[in-house]
Coordinates of C-alpha atoms in Angstrom, one line a residue:
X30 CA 0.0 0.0 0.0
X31 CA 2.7 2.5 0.7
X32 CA 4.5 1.7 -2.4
X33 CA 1.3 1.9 -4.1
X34 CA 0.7 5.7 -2.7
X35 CA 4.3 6.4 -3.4
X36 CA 3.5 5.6 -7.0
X37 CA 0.6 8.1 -7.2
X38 CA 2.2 10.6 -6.1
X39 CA 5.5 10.0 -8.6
X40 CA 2.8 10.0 -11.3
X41 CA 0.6 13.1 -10.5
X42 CA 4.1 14.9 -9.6
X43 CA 5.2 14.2 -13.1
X44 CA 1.5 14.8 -14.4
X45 CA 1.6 18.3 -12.9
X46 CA 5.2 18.8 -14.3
X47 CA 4.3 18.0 -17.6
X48 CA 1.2 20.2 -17.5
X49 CA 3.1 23.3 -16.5
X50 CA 6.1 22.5 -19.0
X51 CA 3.4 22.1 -21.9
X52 CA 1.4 25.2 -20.4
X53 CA 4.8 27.5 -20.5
X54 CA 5.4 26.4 -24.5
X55 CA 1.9 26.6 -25.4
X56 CA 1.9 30.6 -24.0
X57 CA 2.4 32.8 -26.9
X58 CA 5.5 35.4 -27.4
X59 CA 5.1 38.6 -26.0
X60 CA 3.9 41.1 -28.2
X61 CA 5.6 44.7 -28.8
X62 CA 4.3 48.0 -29.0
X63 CA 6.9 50.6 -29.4
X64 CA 6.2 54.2 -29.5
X65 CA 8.4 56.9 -30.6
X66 CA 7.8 60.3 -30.3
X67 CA 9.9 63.3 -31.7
X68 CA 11.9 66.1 -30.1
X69 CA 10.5 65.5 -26.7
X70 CA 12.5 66.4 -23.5
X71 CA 12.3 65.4 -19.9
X72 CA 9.8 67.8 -19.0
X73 CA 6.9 65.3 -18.7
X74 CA 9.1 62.5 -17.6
X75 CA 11.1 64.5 -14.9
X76 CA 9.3 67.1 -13.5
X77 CA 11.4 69.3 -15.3
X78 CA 8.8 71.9 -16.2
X79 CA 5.8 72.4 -13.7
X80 CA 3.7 73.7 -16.5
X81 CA 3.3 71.2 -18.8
X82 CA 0.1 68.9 -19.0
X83 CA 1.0 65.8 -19.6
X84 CA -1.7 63.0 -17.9
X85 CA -1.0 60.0 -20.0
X86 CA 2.8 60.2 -19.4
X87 CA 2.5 60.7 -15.6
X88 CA -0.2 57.6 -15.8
X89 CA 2.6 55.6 -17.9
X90 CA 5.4 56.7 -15.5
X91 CA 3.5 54.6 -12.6
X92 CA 3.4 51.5 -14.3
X93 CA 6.7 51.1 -15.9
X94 CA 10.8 51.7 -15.6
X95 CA 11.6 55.2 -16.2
X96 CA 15.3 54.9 -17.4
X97 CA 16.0 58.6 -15.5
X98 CA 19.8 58.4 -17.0
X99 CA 19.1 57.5 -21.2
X100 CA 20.9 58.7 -24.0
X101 CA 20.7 58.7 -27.6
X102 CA 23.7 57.6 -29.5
X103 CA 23.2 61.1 -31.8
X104 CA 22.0 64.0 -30.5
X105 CA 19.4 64.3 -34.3
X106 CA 16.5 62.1 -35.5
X107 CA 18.2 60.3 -38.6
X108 CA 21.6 58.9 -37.1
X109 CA 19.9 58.0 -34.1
X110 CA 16.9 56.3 -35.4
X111 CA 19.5 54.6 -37.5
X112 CA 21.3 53.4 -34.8
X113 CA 19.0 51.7 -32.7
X114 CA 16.9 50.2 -35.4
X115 CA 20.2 48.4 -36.3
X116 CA 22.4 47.9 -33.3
X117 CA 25.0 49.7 -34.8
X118 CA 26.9 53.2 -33.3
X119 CA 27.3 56.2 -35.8
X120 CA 30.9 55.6 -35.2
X121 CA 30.6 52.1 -36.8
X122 CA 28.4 53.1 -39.5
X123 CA 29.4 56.6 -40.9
X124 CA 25.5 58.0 -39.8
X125 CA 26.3 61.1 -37.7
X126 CA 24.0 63.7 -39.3
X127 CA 20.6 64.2 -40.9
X128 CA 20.4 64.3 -44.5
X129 CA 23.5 61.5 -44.1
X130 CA 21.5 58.4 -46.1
X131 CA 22.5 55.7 -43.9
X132 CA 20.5 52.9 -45.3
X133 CA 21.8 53.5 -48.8
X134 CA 25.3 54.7 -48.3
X135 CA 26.4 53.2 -45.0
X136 CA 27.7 49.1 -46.5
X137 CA 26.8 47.9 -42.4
X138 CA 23.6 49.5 -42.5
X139 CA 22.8 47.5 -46.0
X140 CA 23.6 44.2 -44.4
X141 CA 22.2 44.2 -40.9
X142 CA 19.1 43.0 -39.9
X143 CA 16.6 46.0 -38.8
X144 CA 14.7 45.5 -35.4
X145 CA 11.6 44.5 -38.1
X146 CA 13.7 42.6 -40.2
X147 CA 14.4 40.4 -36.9
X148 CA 10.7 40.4 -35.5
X149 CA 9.5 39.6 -39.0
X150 CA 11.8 36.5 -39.5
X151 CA 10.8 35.3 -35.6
X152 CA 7.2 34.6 -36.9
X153 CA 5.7 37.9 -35.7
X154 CA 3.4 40.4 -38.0
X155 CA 4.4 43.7 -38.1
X156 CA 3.1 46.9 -38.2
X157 CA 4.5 50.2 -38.6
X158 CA 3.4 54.0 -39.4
X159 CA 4.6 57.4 -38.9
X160 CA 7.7 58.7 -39.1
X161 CA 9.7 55.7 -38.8
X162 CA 13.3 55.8 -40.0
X163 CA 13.2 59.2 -41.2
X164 CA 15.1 57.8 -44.2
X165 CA 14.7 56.3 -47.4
X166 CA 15.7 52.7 -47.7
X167 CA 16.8 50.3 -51.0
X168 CA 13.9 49.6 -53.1
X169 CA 11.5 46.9 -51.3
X170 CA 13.6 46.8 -47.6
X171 CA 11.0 48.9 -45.7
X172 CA 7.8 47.1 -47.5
X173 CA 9.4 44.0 -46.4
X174 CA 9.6 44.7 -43.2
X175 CA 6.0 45.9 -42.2
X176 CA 3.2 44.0 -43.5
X177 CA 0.5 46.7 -42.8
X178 CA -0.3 49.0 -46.2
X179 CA 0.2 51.8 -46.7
X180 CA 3.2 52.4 -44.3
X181 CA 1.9 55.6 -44.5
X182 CA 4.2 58.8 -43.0
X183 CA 3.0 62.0 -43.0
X184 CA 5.1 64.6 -43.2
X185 CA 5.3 67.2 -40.4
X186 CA 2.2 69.2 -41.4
X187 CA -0.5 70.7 -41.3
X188 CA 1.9 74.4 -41.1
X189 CA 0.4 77.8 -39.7
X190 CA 0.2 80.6 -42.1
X191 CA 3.5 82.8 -42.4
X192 CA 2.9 85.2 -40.4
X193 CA 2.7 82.3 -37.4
X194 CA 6.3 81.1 -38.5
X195 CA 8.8 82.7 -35.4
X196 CA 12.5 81.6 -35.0
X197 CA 15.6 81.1 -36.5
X198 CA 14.9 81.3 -40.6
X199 CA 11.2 80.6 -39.8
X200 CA 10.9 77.1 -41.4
X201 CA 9.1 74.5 -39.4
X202 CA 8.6 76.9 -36.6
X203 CA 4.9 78.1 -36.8
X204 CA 3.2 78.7 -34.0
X205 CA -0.5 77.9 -34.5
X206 CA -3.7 76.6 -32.7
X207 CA -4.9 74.2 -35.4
X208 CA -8.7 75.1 -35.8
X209 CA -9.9 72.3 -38.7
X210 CA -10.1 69.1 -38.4
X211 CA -7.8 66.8 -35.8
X212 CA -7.5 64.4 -39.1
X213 CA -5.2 67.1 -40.9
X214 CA -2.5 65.8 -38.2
X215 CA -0.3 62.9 -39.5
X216 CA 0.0 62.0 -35.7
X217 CA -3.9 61.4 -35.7
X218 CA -4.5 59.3 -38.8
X219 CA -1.3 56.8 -37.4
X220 CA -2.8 56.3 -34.2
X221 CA -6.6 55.5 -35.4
X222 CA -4.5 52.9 -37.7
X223 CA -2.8 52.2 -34.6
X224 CA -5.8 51.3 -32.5
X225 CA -7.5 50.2 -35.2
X226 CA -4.4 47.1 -36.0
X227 CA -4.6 46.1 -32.1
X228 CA -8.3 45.7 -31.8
X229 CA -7.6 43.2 -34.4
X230 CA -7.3 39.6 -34.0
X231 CA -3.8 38.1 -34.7
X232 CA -3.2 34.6 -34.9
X233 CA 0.9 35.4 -34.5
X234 CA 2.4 37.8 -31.9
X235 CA 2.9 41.4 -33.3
X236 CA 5.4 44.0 -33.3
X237 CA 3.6 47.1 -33.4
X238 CA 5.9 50.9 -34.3
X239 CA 4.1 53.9 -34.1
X240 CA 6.3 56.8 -34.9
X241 CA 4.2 60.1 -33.7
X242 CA 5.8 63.4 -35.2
X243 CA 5.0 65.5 -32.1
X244 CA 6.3 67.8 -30.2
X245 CA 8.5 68.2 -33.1
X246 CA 8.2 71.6 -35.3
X247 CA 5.7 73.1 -36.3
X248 CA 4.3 73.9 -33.4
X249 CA 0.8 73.6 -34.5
X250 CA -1.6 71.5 -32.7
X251 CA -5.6 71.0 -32.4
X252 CA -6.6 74.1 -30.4
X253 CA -8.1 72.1 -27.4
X254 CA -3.8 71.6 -26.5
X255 CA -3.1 75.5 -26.3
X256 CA -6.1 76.1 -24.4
X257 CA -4.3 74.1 -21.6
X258 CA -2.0 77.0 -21.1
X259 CA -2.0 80.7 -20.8
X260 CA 0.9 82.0 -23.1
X261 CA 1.2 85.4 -20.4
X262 CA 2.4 82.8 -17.9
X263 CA 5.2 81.0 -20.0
X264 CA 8.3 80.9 -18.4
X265 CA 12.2 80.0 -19.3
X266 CA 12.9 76.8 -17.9
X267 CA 14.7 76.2 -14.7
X268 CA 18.1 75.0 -16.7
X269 CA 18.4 78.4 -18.6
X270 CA 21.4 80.6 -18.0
X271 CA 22.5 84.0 -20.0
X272 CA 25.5 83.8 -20.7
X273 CA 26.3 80.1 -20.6
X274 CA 29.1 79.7 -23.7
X275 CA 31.9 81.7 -22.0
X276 CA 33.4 78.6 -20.6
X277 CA 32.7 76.5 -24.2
X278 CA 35.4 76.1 -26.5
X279 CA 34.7 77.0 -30.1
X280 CA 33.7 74.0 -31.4
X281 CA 31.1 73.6 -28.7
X282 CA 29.8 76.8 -30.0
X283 CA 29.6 76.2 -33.5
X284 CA 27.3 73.3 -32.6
X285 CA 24.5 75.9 -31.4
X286 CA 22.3 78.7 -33.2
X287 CA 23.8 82.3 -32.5
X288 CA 20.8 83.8 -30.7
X289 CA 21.0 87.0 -33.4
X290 CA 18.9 84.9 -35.6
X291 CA 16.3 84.9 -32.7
X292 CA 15.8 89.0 -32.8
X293 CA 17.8 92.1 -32.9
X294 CA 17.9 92.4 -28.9
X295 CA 17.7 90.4 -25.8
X296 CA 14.3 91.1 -25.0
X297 CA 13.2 90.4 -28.9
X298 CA 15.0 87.3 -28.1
X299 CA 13.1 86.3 -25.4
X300 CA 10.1 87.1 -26.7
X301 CA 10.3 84.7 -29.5
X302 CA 11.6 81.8 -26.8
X303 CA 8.6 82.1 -25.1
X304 CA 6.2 82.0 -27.8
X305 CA 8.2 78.8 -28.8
X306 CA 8.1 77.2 -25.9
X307 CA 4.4 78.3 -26.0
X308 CA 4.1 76.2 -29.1
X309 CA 6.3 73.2 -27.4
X310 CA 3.4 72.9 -24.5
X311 CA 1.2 72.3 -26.8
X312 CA 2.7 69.9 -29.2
X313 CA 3.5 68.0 -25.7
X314 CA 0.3 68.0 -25.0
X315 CA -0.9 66.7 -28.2
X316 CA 2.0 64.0 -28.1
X317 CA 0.6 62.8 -24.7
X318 CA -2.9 62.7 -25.5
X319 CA -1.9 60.4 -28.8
X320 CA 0.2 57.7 -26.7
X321 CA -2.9 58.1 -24.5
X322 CA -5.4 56.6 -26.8
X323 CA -3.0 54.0 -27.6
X324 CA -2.4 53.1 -24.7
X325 CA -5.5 53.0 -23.7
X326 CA -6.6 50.6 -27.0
X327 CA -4.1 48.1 -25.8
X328 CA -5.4 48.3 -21.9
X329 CA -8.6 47.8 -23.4
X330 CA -7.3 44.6 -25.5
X331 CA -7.2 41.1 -24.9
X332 CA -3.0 41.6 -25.4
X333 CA -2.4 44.2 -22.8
X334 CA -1.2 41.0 -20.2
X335 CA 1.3 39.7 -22.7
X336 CA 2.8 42.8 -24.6
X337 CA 5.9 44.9 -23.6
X338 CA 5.3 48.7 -24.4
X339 CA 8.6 50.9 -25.1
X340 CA 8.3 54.8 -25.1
X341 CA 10.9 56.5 -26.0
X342 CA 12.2 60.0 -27.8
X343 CA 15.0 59.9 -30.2
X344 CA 16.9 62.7 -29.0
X345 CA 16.6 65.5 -26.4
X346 CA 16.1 69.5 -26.6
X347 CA 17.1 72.7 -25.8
X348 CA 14.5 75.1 -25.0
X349 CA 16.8 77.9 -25.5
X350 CA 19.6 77.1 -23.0
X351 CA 23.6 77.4 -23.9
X352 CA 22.0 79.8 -27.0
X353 CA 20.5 76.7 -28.5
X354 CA 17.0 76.0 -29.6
X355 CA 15.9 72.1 -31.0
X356 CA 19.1 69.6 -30.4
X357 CA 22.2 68.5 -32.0
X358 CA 24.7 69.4 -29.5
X359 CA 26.9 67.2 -26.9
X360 CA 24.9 68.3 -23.7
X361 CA 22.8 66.7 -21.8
X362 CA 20.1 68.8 -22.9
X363 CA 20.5 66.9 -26.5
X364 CA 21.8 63.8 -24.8
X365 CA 18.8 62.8 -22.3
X366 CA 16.0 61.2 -24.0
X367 CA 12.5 59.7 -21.7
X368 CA 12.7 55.9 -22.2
X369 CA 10.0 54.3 -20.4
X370 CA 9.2 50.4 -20.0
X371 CA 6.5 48.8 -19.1
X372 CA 5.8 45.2 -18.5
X373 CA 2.6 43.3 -18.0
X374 CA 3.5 43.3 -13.9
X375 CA 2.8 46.9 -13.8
X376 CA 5.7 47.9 -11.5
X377 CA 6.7 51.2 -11.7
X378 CA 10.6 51.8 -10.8
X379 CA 13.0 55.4 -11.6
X380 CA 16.2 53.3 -12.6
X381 CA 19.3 55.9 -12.4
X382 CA 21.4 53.2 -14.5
X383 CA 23.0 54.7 -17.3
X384 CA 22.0 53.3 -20.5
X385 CA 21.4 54.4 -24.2
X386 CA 18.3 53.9 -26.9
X387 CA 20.8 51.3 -28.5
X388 CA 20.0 48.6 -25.3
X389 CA 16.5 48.5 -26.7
X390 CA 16.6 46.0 -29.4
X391 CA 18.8 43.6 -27.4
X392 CA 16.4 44.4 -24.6
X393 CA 13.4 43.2 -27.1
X394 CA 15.7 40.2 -28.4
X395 CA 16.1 38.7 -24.8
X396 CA 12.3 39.7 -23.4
X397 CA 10.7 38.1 -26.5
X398 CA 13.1 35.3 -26.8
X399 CA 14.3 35.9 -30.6
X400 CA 17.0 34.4 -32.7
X401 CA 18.8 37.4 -32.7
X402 CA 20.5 38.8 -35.6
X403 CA 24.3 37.9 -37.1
X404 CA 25.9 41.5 -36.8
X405 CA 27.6 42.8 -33.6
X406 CA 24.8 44.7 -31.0
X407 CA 26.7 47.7 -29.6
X408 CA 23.9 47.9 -27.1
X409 CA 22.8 45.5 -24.0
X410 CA 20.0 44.7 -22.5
X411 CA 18.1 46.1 -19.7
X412 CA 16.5 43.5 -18.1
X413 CA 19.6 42.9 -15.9
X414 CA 18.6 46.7 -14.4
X415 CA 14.8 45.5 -14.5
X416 CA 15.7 42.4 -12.9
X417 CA 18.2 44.2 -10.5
X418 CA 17.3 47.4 -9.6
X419 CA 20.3 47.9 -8.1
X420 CA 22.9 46.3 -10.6
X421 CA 25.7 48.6 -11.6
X422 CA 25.9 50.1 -15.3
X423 CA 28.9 51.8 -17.4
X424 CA 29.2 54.7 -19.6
X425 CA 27.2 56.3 -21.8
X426 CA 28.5 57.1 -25.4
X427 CA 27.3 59.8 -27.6
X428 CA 29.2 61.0 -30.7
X429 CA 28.1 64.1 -33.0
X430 CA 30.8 63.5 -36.1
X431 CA 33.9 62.1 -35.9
X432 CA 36.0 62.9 -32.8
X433 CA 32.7 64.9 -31.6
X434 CA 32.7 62.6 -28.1
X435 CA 30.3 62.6 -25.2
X436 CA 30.7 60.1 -22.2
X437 CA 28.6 60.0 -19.4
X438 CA 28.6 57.7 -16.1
X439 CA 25.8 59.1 -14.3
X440 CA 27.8 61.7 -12.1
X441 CA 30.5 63.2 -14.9
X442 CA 29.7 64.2 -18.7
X443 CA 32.9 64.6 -20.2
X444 CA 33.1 66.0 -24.0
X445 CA 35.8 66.0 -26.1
X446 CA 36.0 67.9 -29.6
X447 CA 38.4 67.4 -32.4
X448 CA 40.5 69.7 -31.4
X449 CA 41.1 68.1 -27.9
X450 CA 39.4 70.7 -26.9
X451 CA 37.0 69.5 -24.0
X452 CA 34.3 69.9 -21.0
X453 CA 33.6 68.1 -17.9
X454 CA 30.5 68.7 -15.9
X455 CA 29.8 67.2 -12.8
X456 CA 25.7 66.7 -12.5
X457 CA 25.8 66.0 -8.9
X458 CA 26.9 69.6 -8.5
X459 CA 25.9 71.1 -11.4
X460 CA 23.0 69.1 -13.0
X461 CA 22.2 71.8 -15.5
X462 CA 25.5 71.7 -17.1
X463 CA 26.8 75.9 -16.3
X464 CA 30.5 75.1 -15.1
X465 CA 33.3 73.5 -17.5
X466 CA 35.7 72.0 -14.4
X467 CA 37.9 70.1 -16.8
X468 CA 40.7 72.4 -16.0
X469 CA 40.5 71.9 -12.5
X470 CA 43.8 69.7 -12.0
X471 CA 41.7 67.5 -9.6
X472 CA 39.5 65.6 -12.0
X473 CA 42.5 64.4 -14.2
X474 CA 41.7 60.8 -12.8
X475 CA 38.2 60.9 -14.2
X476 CA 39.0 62.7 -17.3
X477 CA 41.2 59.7 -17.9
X478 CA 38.5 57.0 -16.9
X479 CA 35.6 58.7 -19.0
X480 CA 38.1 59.3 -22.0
X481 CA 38.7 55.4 -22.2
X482 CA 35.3 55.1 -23.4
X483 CA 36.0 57.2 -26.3
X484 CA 36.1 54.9 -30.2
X485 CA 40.2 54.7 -31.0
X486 CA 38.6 54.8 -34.9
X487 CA 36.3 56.4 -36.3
X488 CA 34.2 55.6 -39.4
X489 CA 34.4 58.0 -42.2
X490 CA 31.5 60.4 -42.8
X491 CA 28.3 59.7 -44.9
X492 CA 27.9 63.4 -45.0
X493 CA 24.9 65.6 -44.2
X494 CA 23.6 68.9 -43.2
X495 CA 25.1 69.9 -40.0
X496 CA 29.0 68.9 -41.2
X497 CA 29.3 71.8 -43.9
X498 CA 27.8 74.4 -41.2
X499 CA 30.8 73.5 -38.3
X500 CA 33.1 76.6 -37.9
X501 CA 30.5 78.9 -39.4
X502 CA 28.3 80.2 -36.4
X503 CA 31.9 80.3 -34.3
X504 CA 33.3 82.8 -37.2
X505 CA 29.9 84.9 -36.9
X506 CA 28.5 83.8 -39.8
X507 CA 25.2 83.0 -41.0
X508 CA 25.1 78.7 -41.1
X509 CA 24.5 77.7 -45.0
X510 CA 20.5 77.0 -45.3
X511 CA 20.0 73.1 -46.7
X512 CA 23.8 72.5 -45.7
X513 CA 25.1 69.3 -47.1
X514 CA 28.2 67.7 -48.7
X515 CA 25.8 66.4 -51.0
X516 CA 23.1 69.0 -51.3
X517 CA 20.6 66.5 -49.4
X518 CA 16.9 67.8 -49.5
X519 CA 16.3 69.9 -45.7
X520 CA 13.4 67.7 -44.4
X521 CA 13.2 69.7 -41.3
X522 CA 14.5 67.3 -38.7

């Protein structure tokens, strides 16, 4: 009898075993929604800016990871897009400007397998919309990745009349509360196709991109977003400082828009700041209330308990500080970009770890359990830091051209030019970046630490707008409109 009962319980043990073992392969992948939006800083995702209105963020925030320490790998929209859709750094690939044509010109960027290319060949539909890699691609490559038509963009639009444009040479800087119809915005018609592909049944799991355009220029947006806020009441940020290039070697100020383009005086200056950052409320606003309704279509789906959702920005913004408006410099103001994570547990967790856009595809490679691609990831995942709150991360690495350098470990950003000219800031004393101490004789040591992170080669430029403008602004002179080695097309990123 007791062998007998020793027998049952051998057999129901293994019963149970092999009911949980065919249980865990019989669960479906996880599916992937990843949002991108454009241009946004931390004011939403950091309390950086007490004004702004942003309700679906603060929602997201407190039920995901809010990576409090991200970078970009480039400080603009088309390098850095192109980076972490492959895996590959700028410095590898030759991508470090817009207008640069890294799918068709960069021979690493031909060959490697996109993020989509990898879902797609795991067995997962895909789906993507919007502005997506903000470059063209090779005949075919992008229609084989997605298998949603039209992959339909948009474009930046709808634009204010002139006499709305303020700023710099008054392209893509319109001002406007959008009065027709919320379908004239790109950022609308993508999320109803959005919302409209996840209410959807799918028989495989899916990989879901929605690229919004927002808070990006123009800043127009449907009316109801500028009603949020009273323009007599916009303020400079917290971060600005007059004054704050005396301590930045030339080629630190070459990188940034002379504020005479701005006005004729300080106070026309500020003027046209404030009305801009008027506009950027807005378009924040309008962002939010887009990742909102998707959000809120998944919630309301039978996938929400088995999809990861990434929100990120591709790069950060100035809002006027070091004499800069939009990005594209080696701060931390261009630098930072929100990266939030949430997982079906719903725990919400700041993680100070430092870590770059790059680590999401090997992130999405591990959580999903891929075959990952052939080519070298220069990123790494985050689920050690989701895993362990606690567990230590390295440097950051950001590069704006060749031997434009900027390493950052969480305390210290340390930029280098190619010069050898350089900066050190240290954010535990200075988190708004106001002091160069890198000629304080005391931080030699950690100049020499952060500097080890720094590429001993560098790939050769693909070219683009930004390279034929550096040494202009620096020599007072006006930076060449639609700058390019090649003459690219100025698509106003």
């Amino acid at each position: 009898m007791k062998f007998l009962s020793q027998f049952v319980i051998l057999v129901i043990t293994i019963m149970c075993l092999w009911s949980c073992k065919k249980e865990e392969v019989a669960k479906p992948r996880p599916n992937v929604l990843f949002i991108s939006v454009d241009d946004m800083n931390g004011w939403g995702v950091k309390d950086l800016y007490p004004q702004v209105q942003m309700p679906n963020f603060e929602k997201l925030r407190s039920e995901s990871y809010n990576f409090t320490k991200a970078i970009c790998p480039s400080p603009v929209c088309v390098p850095s897009r192109a980076a972490f859709f492959s895996g590959v750094a700028p410095h590898r690939s030759g991508a470090y400007y817009n207008g640069c044509d890294p799918w068709r010109r960069s021979e690493i960027l031909k060959t490697v397998e996109t993020m989509p290319e990898c879902f797609k060949r795991n067995g997962y539909t895909t789906f993507g919309r919007g502005k997506i890699f903000h470059a063209q691609m090779e005949d075919g490559r992008e229609e084989a990745m997605f298998d949603n038509r039209p992959i339909y963009k948009g474009g930046f639009g709808p634009f204010g009349e002139e006499e709305t444009w303020v700023g710099g040479n008054g392209k893509f800087q319109s001002v406007t509360a959008w009065e027709g119809p919320d379908s004239d915005f790109p950022d609308v018609k993508n999320t109803d196709a959005a919302i409209e592909f996840i209410q959807q049944e799918h028989e495989n799991p899916f990989f879901c991109y929605v690229g919004l355009w927002r808070p990006h220029t123009p800043y127009t947006a449907p009316k109801q977003f500028f009603d949020l806020y009273d323009e007599t009441k916009v303020t400079y940020p917290e971060s600005y400082l007059e004054n704050d290039l005396e301590d930045v070697p030339v080629e630190g100020r070459d990188l940034v828009d002379s504020l005479r383009f701005f006005g004729a005086n300080l106070e026309e200056r500020h003027k046209i700041f404030k009305k801009m950052i008027y506009g950027y409320l807005a378009t924040s606003s309008f962002a939010d209330w887009a990742v909102g309704r998707v959000m809120d279509a998944l919630d309301n789906s039978p996938y929400a308990e088995n999809t990861i959702v990434v929100v990120a920005s591709d790069n950060g913004y100035h809002m006027g500080e070091k004499e800069r408006w939009q990005k594209g410099t080696l701060w931390e103001l261009s630098a930072y970009t929100p990266l939030l994570i949430r997982l079906p547990n719903g725990e919400s967790v700041e993680l100070p770890q430092t870590v770059s856009l790059m680590d999401i595809y090997p992130t999405l490679i591990e959580y999903c359990n891929l075959d990952a691609p052939k080519q070298q990831l220069d990123g790494q995942s985050l689920l050690k830091f989701i895993n362990d709150h606690h567990a230590k991360s390295g440097n950051s690495f950001m590069s704006y051209g060749e031997n434009y350098s900027s390493v950052y470990d969480g305390r210290y950003r340390y930029i280098r030019y190619p010069s050898g000219e350089d900066e050190l800031y240290d954010h535990e004393n200075d988190p708004y970046e106001w002091t160069n101490i890198v000629k304080n004789p005391e931080n030699k040591m950690i100049i020499e630490a952060l500097s080890k992170e720094i590429p001993t080669s560098w790939a050769p430029s693909l070219g683009g707008r930004t390279e034929a403008n550096k040494g202009r602004v620096g020599m007072g002179l006006k930076p060449i409109e639609n700058a390019s080695e090649k003459n690219y097309k100025n698509e106003g990123s």
